[in-house]
Backbone as numpy.savetxt, mean C-alpha at the origin, in Angstrom:
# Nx Ny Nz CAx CAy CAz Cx Cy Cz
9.87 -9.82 11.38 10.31 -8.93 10.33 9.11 -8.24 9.69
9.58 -6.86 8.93 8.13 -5.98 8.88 8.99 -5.63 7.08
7.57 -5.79 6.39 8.34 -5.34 4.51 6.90 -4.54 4.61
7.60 -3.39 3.58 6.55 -2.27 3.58 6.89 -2.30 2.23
5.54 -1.45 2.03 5.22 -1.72 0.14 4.34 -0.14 -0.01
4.76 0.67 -1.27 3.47 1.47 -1.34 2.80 0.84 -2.21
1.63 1.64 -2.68 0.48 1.05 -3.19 -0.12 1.53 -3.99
-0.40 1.23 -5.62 -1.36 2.14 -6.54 -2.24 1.64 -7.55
-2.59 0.26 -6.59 -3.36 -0.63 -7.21 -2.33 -2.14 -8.40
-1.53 -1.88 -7.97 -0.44 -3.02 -8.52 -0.66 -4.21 -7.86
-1.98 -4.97 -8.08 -1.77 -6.10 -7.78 -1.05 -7.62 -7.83
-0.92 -7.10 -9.27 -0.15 -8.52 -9.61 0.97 -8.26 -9.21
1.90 -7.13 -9.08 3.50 -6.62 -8.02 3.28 -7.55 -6.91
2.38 -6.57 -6.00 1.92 -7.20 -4.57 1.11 -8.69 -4.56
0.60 -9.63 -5.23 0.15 -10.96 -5.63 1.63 -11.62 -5.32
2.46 -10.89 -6.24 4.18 -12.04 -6.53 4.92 -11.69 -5.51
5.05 -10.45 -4.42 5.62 -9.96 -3.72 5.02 -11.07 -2.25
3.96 -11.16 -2.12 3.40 -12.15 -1.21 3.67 -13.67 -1.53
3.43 -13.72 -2.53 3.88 -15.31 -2.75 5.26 -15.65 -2.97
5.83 -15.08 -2.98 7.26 -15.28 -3.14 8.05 -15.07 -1.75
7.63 -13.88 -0.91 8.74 -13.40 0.60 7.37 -13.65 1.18
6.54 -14.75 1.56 5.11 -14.26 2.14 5.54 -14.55 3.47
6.34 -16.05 3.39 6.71 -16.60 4.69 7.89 -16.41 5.08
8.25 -15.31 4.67 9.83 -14.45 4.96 9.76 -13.57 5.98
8.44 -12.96 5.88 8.00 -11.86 7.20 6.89 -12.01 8.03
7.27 -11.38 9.20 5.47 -11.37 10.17 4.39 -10.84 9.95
4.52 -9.32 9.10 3.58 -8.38 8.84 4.17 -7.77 7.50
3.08 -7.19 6.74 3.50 -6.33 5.83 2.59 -5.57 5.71
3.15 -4.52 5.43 2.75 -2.64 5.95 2.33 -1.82 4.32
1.07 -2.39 4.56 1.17 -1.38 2.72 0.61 -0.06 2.55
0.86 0.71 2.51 0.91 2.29 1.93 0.12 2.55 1.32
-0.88 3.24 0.81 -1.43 4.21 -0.25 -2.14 5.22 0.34
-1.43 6.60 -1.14 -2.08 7.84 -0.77 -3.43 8.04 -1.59
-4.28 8.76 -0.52 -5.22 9.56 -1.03 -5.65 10.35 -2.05
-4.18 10.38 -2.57 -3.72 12.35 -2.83 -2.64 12.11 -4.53
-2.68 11.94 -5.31 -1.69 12.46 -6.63 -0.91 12.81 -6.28
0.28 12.74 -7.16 1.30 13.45 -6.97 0.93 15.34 -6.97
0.08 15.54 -7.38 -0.51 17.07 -7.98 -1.03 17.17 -7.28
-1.35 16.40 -5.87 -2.12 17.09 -4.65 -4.15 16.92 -5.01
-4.21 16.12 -6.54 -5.59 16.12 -6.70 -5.96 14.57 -5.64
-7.46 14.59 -5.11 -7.64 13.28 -4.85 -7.78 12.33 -5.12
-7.50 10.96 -5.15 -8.12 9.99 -5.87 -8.40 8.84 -5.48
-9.08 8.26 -5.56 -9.70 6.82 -5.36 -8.56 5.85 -4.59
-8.78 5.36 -3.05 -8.05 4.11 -2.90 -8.35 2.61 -3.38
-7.62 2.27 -3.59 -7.66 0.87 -4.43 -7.61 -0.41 -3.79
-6.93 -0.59 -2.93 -6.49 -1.41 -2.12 -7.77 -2.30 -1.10
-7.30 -3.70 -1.60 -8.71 -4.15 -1.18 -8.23 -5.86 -0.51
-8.70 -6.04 0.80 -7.97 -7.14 1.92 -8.66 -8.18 1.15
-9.83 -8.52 0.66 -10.62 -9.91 0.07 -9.37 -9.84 -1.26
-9.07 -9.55 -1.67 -8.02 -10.11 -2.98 -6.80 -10.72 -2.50
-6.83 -10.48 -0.75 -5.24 -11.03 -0.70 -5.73 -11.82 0.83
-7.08 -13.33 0.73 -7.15 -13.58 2.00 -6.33 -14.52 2.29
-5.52 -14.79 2.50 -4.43 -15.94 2.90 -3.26 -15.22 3.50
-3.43 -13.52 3.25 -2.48 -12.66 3.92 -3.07 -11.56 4.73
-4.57 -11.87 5.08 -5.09 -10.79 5.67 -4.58 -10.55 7.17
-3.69 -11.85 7.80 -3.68 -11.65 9.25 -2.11 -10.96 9.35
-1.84 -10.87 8.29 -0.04 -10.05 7.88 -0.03 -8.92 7.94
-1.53 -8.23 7.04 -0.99 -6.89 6.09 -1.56 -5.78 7.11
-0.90 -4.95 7.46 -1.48 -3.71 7.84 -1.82 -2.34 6.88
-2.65 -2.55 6.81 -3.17 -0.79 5.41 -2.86 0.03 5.93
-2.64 0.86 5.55 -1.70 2.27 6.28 -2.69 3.37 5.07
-4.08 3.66 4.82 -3.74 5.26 3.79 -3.66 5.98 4.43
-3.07 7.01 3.18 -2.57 8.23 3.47 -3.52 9.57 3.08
-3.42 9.99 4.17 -4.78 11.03 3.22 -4.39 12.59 3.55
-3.31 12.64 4.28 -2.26 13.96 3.84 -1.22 13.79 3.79
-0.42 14.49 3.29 1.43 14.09 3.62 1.99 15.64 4.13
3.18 15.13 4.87 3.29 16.49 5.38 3.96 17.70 4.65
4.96 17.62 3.55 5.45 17.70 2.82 4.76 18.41 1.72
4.31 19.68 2.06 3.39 20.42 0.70 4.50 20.94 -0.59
4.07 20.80 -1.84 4.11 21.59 -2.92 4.57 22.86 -2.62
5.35 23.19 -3.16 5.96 24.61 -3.47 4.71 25.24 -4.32
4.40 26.15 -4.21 3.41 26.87 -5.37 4.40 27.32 -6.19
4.01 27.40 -7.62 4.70 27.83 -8.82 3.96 29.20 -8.89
């Protein structure tokens, strides 16, 4: 089984989300964008030494475009 999560530096979410369904799934798929909602860039957060007891689970996935552009106003 595969649980996917996005990501915006919510550790303690993702801390209780692992310890609670950790041994519920095979892998877990976590998400984060590059990018604001406003298309500005910003800092990824997401870091495998804070979660080693789940490092052989988690697959990082960032995102550093989406395909899906902004309408210009």
């Amino acid at each position: 089984y595969i649980n996917t999560f996005p990501y915006n530096g919510e550790n303690v979410m993702l801390e209780l989300k692992l310890d609670i369904v950790g041994d519920e799934f095979d892998y877990f798929v976590i998400q984060e964008g590059a990018l604001t909602h406003t298309g500005l860039a910003k800092e990824l957060l997401f870091d495998y030494d804070r979660f080693p007891e789940f490092k052989d689970k988690i697959i990082y996935m960032p995102l550093f475009d989406f395909w899906c552009k902004q309408p210009e106003l």
